[in-house]
Every structure is written in structure tokens, then in C-alpha cells.
Tab-separated table of C-alpha atoms in Angstrom:
chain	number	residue	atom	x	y	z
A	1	UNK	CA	-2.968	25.875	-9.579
A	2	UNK	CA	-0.001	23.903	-9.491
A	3	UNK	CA	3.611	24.309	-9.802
A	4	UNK	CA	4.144	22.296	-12.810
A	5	UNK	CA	1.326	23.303	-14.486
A	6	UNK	CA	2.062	25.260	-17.351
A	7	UNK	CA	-0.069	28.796	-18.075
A	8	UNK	CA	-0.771	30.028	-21.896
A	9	UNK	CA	-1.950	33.743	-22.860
A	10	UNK	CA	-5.050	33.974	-23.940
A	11	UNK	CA	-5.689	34.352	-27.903
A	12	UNK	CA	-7.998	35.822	-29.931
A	13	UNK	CA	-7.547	35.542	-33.791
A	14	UNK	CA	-7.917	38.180	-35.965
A	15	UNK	CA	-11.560	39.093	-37.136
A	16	UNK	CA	-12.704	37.867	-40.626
A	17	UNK	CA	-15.120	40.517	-42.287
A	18	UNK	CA	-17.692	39.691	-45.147
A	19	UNK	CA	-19.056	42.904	-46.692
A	20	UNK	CA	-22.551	42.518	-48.643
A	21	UNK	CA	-23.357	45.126	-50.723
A	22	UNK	CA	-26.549	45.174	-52.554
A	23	UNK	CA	-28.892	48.012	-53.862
A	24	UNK	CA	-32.115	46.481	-51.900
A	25	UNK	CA	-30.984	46.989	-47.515
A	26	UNK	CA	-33.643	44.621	-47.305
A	27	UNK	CA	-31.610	42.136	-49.370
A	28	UNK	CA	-28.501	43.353	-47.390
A	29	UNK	CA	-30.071	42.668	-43.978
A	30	UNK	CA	-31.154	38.697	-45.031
A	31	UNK	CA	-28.218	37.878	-46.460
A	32	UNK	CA	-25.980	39.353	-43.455
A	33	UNK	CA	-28.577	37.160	-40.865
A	34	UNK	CA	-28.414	34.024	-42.858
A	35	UNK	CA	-24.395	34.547	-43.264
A	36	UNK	CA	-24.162	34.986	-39.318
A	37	UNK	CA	-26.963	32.027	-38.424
A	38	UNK	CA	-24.995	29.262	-40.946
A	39	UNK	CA	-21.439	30.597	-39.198
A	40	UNK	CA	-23.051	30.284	-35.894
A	41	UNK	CA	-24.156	26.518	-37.384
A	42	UNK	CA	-20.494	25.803	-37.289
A	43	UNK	CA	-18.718	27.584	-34.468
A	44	UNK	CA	-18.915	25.518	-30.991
A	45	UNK	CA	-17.276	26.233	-27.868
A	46	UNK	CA	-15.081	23.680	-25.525
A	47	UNK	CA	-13.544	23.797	-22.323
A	48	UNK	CA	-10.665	21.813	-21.155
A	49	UNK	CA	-9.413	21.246	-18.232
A	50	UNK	CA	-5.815	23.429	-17.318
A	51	UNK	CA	-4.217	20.331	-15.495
A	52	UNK	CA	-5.085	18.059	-19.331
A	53	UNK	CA	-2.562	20.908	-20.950
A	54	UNK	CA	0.129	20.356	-18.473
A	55	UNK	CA	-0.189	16.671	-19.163
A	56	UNK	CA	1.022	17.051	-22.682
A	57	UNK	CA	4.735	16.105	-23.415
A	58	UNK	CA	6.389	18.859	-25.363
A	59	UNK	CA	5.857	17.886	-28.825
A	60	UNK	CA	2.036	17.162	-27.979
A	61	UNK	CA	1.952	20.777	-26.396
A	62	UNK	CA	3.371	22.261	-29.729
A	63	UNK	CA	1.418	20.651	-32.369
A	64	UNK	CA	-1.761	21.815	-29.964
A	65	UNK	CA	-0.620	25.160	-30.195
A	66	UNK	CA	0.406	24.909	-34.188
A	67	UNK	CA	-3.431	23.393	-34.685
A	68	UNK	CA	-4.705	26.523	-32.754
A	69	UNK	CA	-2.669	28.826	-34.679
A	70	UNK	CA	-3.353	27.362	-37.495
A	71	UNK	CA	-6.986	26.946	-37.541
A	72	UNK	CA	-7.646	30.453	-35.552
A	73	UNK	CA	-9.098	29.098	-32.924
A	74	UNK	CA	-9.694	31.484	-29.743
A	75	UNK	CA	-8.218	30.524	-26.453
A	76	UNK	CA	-9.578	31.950	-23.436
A	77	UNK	CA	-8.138	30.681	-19.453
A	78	UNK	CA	-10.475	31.413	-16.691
A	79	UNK	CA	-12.337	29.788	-13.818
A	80	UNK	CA	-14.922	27.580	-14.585
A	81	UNK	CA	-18.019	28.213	-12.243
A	82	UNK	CA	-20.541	26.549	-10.418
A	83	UNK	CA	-24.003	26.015	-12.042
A	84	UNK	CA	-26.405	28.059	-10.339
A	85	UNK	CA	-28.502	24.629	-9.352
A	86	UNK	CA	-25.641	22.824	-7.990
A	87	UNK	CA	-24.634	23.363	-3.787
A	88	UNK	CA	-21.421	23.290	-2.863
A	89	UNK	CA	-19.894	23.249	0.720
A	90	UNK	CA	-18.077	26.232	1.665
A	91	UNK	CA	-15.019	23.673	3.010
A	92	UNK	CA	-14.963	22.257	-1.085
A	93	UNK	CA	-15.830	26.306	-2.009
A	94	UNK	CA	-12.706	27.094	-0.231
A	95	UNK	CA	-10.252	24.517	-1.540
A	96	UNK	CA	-11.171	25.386	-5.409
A	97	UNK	CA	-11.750	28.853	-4.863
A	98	UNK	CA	-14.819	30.136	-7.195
A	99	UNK	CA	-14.195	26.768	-9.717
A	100	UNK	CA	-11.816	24.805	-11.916
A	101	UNK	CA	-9.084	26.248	-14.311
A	102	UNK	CA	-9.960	25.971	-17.727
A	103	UNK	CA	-9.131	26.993	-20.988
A	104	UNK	CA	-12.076	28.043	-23.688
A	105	UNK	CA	-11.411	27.037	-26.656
A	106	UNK	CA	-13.973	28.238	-29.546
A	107	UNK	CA	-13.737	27.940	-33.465
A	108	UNK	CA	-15.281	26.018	-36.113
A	109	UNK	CA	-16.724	22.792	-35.443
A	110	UNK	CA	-14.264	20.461	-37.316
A	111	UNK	CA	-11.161	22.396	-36.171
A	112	UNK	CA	-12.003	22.931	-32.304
A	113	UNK	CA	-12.567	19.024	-32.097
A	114	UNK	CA	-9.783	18.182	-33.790
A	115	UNK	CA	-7.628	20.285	-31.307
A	116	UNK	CA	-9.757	18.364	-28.257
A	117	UNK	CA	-9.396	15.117	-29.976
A	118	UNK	CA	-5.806	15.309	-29.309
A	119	UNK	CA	-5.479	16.559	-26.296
A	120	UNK	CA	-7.542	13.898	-25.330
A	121	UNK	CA	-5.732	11.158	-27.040
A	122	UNK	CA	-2.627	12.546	-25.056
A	123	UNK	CA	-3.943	12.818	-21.972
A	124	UNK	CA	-5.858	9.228	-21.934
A	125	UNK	CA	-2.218	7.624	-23.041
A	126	UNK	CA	-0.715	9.312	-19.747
A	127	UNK	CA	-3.280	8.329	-17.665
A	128	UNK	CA	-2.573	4.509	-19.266
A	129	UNK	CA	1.352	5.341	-18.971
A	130	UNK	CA	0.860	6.348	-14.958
A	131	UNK	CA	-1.349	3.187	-14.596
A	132	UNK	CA	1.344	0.910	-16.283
A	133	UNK	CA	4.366	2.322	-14.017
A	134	UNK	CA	1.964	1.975	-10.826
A	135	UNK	CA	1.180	-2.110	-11.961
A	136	UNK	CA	4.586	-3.064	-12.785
A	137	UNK	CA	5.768	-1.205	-9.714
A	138	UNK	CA	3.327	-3.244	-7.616
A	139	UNK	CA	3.991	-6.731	-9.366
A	140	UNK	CA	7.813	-6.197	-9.073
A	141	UNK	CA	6.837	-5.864	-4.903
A	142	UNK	CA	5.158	-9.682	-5.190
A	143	UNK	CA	7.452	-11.264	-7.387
A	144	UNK	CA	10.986	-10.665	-9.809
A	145	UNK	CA	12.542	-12.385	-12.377
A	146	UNK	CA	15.871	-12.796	-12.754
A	147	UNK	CA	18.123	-13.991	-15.572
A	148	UNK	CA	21.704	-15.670	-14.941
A	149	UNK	CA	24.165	-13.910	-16.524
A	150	UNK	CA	26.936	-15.039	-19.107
A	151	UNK	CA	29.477	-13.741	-15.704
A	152	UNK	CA	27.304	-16.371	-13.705
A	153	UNK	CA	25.475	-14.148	-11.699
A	154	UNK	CA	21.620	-13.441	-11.289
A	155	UNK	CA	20.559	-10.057	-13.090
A	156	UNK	CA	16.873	-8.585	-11.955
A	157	UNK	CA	15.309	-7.699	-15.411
A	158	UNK	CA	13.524	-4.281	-15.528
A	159	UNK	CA	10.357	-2.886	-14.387
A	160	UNK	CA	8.396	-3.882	-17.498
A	161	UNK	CA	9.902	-6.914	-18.691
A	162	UNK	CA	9.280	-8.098	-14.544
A	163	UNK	CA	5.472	-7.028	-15.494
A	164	UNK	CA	5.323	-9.071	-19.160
A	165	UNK	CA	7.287	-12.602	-17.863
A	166	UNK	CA	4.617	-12.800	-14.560
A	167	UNK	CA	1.759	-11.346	-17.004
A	168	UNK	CA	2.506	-14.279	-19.264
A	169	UNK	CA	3.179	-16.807	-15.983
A	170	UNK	CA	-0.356	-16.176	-14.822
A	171	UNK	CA	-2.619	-16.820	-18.041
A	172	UNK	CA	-0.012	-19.831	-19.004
A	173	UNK	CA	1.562	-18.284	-21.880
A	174	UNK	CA	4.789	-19.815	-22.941
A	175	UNK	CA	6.751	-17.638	-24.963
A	176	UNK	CA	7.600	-13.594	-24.315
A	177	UNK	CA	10.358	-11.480	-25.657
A	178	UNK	CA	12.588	-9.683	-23.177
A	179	UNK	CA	15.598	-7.884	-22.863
A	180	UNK	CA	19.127	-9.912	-21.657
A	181	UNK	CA	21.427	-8.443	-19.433
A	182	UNK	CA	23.895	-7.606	-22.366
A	183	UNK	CA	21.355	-5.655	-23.483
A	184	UNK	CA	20.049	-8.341	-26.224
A	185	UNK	CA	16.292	-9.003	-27.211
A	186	UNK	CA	15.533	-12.832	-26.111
A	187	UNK	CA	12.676	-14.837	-26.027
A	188	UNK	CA	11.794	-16.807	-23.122
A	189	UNK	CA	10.127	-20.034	-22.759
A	190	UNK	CA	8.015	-20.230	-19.589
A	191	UNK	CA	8.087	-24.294	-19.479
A	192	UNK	CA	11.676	-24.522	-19.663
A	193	UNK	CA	12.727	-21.586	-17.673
A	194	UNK	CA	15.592	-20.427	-20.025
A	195	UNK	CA	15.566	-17.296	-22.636
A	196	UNK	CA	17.382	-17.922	-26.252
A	197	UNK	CA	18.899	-15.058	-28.051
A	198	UNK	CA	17.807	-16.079	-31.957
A	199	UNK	CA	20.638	-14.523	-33.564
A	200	UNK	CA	24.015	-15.653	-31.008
A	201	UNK	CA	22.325	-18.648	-29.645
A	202	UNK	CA	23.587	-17.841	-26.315
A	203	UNK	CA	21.113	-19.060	-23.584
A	204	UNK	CA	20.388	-18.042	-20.186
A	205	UNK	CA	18.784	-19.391	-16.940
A	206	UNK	CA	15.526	-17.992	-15.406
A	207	UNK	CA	13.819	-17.916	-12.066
A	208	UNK	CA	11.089	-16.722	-10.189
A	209	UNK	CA	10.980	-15.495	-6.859
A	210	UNK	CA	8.352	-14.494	-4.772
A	211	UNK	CA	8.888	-11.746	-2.420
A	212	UNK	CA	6.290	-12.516	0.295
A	213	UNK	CA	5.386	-9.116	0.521
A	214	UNK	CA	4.336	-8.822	4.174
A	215	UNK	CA	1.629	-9.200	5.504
A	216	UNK	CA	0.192	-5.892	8.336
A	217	UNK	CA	-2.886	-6.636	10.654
A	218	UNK	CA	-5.917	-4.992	9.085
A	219	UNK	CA	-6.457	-3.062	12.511
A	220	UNK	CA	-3.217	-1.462	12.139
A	221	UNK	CA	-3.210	2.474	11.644
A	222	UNK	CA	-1.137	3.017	8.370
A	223	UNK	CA	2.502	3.884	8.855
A	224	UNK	CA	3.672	5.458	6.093
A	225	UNK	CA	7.384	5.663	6.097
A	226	UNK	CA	7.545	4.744	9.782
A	227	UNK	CA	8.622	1.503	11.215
A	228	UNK	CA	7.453	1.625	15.059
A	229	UNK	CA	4.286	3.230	16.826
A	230	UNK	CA	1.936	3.574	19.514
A	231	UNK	CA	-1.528	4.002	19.338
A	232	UNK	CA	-4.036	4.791	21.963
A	233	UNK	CA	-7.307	3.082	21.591
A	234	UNK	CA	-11.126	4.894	21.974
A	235	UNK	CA	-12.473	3.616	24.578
A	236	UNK	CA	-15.655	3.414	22.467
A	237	UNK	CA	-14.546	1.156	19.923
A	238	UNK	CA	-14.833	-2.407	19.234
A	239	UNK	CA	-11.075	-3.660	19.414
A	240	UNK	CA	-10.737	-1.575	22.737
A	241	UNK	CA	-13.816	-3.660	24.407
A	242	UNK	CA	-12.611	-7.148	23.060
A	243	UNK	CA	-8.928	-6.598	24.552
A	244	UNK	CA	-10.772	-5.115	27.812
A	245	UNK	CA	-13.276	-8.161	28.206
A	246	UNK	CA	-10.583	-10.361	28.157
A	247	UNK	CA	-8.312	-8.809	30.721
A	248	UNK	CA	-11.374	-8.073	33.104
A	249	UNK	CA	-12.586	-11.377	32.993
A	250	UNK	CA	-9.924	-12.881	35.622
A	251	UNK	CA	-8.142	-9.534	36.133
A	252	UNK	CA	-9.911	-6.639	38.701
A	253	UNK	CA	-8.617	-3.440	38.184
A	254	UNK	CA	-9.248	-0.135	36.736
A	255	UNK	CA	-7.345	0.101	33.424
A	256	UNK	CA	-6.211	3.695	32.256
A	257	UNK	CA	-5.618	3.315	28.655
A	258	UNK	CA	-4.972	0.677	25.765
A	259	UNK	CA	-2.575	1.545	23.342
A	260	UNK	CA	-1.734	-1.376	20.187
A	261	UNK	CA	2.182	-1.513	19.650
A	262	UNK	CA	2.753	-1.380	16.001
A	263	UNK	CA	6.547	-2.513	15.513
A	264	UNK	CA	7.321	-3.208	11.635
A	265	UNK	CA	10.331	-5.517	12.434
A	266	UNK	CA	9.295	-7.463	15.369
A	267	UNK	CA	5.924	-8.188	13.335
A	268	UNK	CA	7.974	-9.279	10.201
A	269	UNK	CA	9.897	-11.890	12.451
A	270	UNK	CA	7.022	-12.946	14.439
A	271	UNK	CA	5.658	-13.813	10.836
A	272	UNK	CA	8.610	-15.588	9.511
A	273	UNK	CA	8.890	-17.726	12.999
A	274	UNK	CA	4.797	-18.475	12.647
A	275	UNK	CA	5.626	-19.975	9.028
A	276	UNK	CA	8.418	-21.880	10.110
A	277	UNK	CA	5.619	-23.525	13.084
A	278	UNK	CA	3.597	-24.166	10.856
A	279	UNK	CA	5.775	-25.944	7.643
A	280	UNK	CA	7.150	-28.449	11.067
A	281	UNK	CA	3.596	-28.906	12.761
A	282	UNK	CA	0.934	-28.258	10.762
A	283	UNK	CA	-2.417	-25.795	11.440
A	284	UNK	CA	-3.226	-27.915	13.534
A	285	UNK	CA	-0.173	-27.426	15.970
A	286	UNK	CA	0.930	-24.084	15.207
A	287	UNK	CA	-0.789	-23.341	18.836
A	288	UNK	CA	-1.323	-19.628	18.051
A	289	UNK	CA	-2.263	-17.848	21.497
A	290	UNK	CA	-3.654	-14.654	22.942
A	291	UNK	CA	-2.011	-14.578	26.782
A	292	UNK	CA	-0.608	-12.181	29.215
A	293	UNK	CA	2.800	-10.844	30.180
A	294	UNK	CA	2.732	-8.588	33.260
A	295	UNK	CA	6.521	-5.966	33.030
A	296	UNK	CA	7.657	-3.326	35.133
A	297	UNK	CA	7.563	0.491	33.191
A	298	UNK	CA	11.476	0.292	32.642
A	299	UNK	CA	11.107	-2.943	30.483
A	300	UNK	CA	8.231	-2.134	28.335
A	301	UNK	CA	10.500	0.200	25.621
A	302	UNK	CA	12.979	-2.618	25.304
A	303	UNK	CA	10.261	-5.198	25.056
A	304	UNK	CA	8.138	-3.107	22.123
A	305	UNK	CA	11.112	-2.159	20.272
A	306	UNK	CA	13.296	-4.777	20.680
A	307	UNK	CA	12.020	-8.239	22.220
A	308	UNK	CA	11.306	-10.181	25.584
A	309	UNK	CA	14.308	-10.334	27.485
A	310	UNK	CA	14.497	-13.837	28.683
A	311	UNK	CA	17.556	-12.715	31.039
A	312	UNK	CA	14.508	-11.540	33.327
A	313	UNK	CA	12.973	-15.371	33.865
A	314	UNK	CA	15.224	-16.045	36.968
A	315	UNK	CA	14.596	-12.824	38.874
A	316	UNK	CA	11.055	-13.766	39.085
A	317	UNK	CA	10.215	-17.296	38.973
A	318	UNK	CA	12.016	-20.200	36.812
A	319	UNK	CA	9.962	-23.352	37.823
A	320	UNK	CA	9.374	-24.688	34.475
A	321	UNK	CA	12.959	-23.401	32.499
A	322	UNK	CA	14.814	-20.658	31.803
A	323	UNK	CA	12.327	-18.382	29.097
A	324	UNK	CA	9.910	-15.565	28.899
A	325	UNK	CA	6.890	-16.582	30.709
A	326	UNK	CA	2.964	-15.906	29.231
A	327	UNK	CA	0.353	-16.389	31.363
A	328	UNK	CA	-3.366	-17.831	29.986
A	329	UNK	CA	-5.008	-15.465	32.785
A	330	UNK	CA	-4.299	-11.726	33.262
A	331	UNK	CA	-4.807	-12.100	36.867
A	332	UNK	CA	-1.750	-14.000	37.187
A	333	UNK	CA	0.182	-11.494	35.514
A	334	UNK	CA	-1.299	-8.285	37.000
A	335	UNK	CA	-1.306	-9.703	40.831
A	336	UNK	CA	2.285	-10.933	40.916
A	337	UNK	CA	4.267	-9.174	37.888
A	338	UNK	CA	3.211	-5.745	37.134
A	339	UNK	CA	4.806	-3.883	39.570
A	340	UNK	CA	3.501	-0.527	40.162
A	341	UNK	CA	5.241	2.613	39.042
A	342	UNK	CA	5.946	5.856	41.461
A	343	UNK	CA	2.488	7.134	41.034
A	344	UNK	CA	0.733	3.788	40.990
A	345	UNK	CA	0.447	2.579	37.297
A	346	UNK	CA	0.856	-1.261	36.686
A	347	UNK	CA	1.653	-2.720	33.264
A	348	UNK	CA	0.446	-5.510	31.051
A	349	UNK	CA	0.818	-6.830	27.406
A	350	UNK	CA	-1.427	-8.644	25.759
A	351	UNK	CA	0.471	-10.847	23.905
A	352	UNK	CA	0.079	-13.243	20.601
A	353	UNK	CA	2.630	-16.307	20.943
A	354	UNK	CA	3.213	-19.436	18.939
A	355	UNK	CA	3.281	-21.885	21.891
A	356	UNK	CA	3.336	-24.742	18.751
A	357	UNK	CA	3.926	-28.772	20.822
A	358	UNK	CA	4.598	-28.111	24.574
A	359	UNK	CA	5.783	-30.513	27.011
A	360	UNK	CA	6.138	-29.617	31.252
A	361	UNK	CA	9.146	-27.735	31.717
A	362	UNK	CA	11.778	-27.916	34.402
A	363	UNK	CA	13.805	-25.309	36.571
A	364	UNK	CA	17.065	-26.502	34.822
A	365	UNK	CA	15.534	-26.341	31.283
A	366	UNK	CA	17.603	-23.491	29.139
A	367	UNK	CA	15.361	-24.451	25.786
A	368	UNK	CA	12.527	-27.058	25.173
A	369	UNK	CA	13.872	-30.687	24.928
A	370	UNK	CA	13.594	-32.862	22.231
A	371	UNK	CA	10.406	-34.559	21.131
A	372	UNK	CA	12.357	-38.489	20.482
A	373	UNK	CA	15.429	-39.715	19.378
A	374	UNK	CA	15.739	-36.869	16.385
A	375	UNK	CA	17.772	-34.186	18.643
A	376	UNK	CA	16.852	-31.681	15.850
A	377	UNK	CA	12.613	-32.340	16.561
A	378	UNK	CA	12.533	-30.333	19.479
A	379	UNK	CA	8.918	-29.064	21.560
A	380	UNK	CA	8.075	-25.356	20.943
A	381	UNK	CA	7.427	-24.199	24.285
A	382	UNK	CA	7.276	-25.236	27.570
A	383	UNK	CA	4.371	-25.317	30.283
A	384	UNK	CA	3.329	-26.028	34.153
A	385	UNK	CA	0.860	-28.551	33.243
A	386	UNK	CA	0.589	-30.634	30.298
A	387	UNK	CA	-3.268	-31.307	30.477
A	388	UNK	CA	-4.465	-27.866	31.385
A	389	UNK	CA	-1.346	-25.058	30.890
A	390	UNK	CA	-2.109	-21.571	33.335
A	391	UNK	CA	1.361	-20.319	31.575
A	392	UNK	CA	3.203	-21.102	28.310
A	393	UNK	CA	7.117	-20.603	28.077
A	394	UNK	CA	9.049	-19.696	25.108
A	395	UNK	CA	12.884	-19.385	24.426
A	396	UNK	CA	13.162	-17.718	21.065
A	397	UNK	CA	12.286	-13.931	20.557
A	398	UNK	CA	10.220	-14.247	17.221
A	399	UNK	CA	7.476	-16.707	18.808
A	400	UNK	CA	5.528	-13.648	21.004
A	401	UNK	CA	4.542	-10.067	19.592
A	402	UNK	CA	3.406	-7.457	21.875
A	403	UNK	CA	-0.052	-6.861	20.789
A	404	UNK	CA	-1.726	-4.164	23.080
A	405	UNK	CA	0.052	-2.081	26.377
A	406	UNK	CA	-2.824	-2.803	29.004
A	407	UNK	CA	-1.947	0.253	32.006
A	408	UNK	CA	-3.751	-0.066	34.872
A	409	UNK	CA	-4.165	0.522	38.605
């Protein structure tokens, strides 16, 4: 049982006694048999769960306890076992020891219901009240509405009224009464944007914005409260042999382990820079790429926590400008820019880039020229050959996230 569920002594009302007296025991005998069979008629038993009483607010708990009082009901707490036909696992037998908490209630038909009634009524409205909180909290993560106000500035409206404006957005409603940041009841109208307080007059701007709520790749593990990890793939399961294949196609070595980097705020940005691709090019351009980016051990913290460090580019090669270099084999990467570590280990990330437009890049290049005479219309990336690319270069941070840590020897 639970710390905030709340415990109640068991009752038993007084006894009620009916005396017959009559000269014939015979008589005596039928009457006190058809007595106890019509009271028997009437009395019913019900249990109810422990955690539905610790439900009720305070003044639902006490008028429960005045109707039992009142109506001498018996209340009984104990366990509530296990049918004799039903199996249950000794794991579930030992979470919920011998069976549930209940409470017994028993009385007269009429009054025990009426008690169960209730509690039931109570309990369904909390259930609808916990429901309620969890949808506006989740609509107010998608989208808030704000009202301007009379100081100038944008006010968030509550929890609820967030809940009743979108509500009344989706199914094209045009009118709902709110609450104004003075604390005023207004009604808004949907097609104008604007809420009108009836009695002052006084009118205030409205707006919708959409959060954009982000996004997480479906294979991700979830991460709770975290906002960077590591995790080591089976070697057994399906995203392990896809990421393998690929590397192993062009690339042979022996790989040691496969671990997906899951980092919260480089995958936010990587996100934001894929929409901003896409609003300039198009689908069509957006030039979305799995490729390969070979790193010594020393770089590969800075790289999954932070981003590519394009200060590297010169101390390795800088043919086709001054970036962070992908290549569109692993072999490339593996044979000439994983170094190995003291005991032998070479490194590897398998990397998802927006290449976008690309254009052949020079030696002197420090970011991707411009596409014509708009100096603002600039390529995406740059490459070694325009037809055909064997590596892709990038100058901004946000356009490659480190997918999957390939270690290998």
C-alpha cells in the first residue's frame, strides 16, 4: 500500500434483534426463517478497491463515511484473494503479496449501492480530472496562445483556456470564452483573432504559435531527463547489420562494437538546419546523406557532444576548401583517417549530412561560393567531383549529426 493512501478501521454496526414470541415453537421457528431469508433478500455485499477511497477529496471522503454511519453499513479492510481457478506467476504473486486491498462493505441493498454509487461517481470524475490535466498539458507542448496585453506585451493564457482556444481552432468553431490577462472573462473570435470583454469593451490581440515540438528518431532508446548518450548496439539486431553492411561493403576490417550517439542538442540543430535546406531548395535538393567521417579517439567526445571541428580540415587534406570532410565510402575514411589508438582501435562515424546544391570546391575556399549574381544564394556544400562526388564538404556545424561510433581494427 501506498503512502498517500489513506487506511479506515474496520466497522461493524450494532446488531438489530427481532424477538418472536408465539405459543406454537413451530410458528416461532417459520416466522424467525422467513424473517432471516427476506433480510438476507436485501443485504448484499461489495468490495471496493483501497486506492478508489484515497481518491476521494475530503468532503467526498466524509459524506462516504456519514452515508456508512448513517445507514449501518459494515466496513471490513482486508486482502482480496485469488480465485482458486485463476494462476498467477509467483513474480506478479510477489509484487501484490496474497491480493489487492479492499474494503467490504455489506448492508442493505439500497444503502450499500448508494455508498458505491458515489464513490464511483468520485472516482470516475478524477480519473476524467487526471485525463484533462494530462491533454491540456500535452496540447500546451504543440501549440500556445497568447493574448497582447493592455501594457503591450504577449501574456500565455493558462493551461485550460490553451486546451479550449486550439479545441475550438481544430473543429472550426468561432467563438470561446476565456480568461484576459487582467483577470476578465472575454470571448474570442477565432476568424478575427481578437477577444472582446462584453462589459469594458476593451479588446485584445491573439496569436497562435506552434511549438514544433521535436521530433527524436524512432530507434532512439528513451532518455528521460537526459540530454546526451551512448548506446551499444546487439550485434544481433537489425539496425546493427544495416550500419555494418554498409561500412563492410568498401571498408575491410574487423569492427569491435557499434554504439548510436544520442545527443538532444546537436539533433535539435541538425533539425532546424535540415528545415532551413529544405524551405531554400526543395525535397528535391535537400541532398540528405548517409557518409563517413574517419577521427582519431581524442576528437570523438568533442565531436558527439559538441560538433565537427572544421579547424582539423588543414592538418589532413584541404583540396577542395577549408570544412569538415564526409566521405561516400568508409574505406576512404578508415584507410587514411582513423588513426589507430595505443592498443590498436581505429574510429569511424557514420554520419547523416545535408550536402543540399554542391559545386567542386577549391583549396582556398573558406565557405561554398555563391550560386549567381545573388551573393546571399550560396551552394550548400562542396565536393571533388561534380558528376560523381567520393567526398562531400560542409562549413556549418548543424548540416552533419553523428549517427553511429563504428570502432574497429
Amino acid at each position: 500500500m501506498g503512502p498517500q493512501e489513506k487506511t479506515f478501521a474496520s466497522s461493524k454496526p450494532q446488531q438489530a434483534m427481532i424477538r418472536v414470541i408465539s405459543c406454537d415453537p413451530y410458528i416461532t421457528k417459520t416466522i424467525q426463517s422467513e424473517l432471516e431469508r427476506i433480510l438476507q433478500k436485501h443485504l448484499i455485499k461489495r468490495e471496493v478497491d483501497v486506492q478508489e477511497f484515497s481518491a476521494l477529496e475530503p468532503m467526498e471522503l466524509e459524506a462516504v463515511q456519514a452515508k456508512i454511519r448513517v445507514f449501518g453499513i459494515s466496513l471490513e479492510h482486508k486482502k482480496h484473494q485469488q480465485n482458486a481457478g485463476n494462476t498467477v506467476r509467483p513474480e506478479a504473486r510477489a509484487q501484490t503479496g496474497s491480493g489487492k486491498d479492499v474494503y467490504v462493505l455489506e448492508g442493505l441493498k439500497e444503502d450499500v449501492l448508494s455508498v458505491t454509487e458515489l464513490i464511483g461517481r468520485a472516482t470516475q470524475e478524477a480519473l476524467f480530472k487526471d485525463f484533462q490535466d494530462k491533454e491540456e498539458a500535452i496540447t500546451a507542448l504543440n501549440v500556445q496562445w497568447s493574448l497582447k496585453g493592455i501594457n503591450g506585451a504577449w501574456q500565455e493564457v493558462s493551461l485550460r483556456d490553451n486546451y479550449m482556444l486550439e479545441y475550438a481552432h481544430t473543429r472550426d468553431k468561432i467563438f470561446v470564452d476565456i480568461d484576459a490577462p487582467d483577470g476578465s472573462r472575454v470571448t474570442v473570435n477565432l476568424k478575427t483573432q481578437e477577444a472582446t470583454n462584453g462589459v469594458t469593451g476593451m479588446t485584445y490581440k491573439l496569436k497562435r504559435i506552434e511549438s514544433g515540438a521535436l521530433e527524436m528518431p524512432v530507434k532512439w532508446d528513451p532518455m528521460q531527463e537526459e540530454l546526451f548518450m551512448k548506446v551499444e548496439l546487439q550485434p544481433t539486431s537489425q539496425e546493427y547489420r544495416e550500419i555494418a553492411q554498409g561500412f563492410l561493403k568498401t571498408a575491410k576490417f574487423n569492427i569491435c562494437k557499434i554504439e548510436r550517439v544520442q545527443n538532444l542538442y546537436l539533433w535539435n540543430a541538425y533539425s532546424v538546419c535540415k528545415q532551413r535546406i529544405f524551405a531554400k531548395n526543395g525535397q528535391a535538393e535537400l541532398g540528405e546523406k548517409t557518409l563517413y567521417h574517419g577521427t582519431t579517439a581524442e576528437s570523438c567526445q568533442c565531436i558527439e557532444r559538441d560538433r565537427f571541428d572544421r579547424g582539423h580540415a588543414g592538418k589532413h587534406a584541404a583540396k577542395y576548401g577549408k570544412g569538415v570532410y564526409f566521405a561516400v565510402n568508409a574505406a576512404y575514411s578508415a584507410n587514411g583517417f582513423s588513426p589507430a589508438d595505443k592498443s590498436g582501435l581505429k574510429r569511424m562515424y557514420v554520419v547523416r549530412v545535408l550536402t543540399g546544391r554542391y559545386t567542386v570546391g577549391k583549396s582556398s575556399m573558406i565557405s561554398p561560393p555563391p550560386r549567381g549574381s545573388d551573393p546571399t544564394d550560396c551552394y550548400d556544400s562542396l565536393v571533388d567531383n561534380q558528376q560523381q562526388p567520393s567526398m562531400f564538404v560542409i562549413f556549418h556545424d548543424d548540416q552533419a549529426y553523428p549517427e553511429y561510433l563504428i570502432t574497429f581494427k
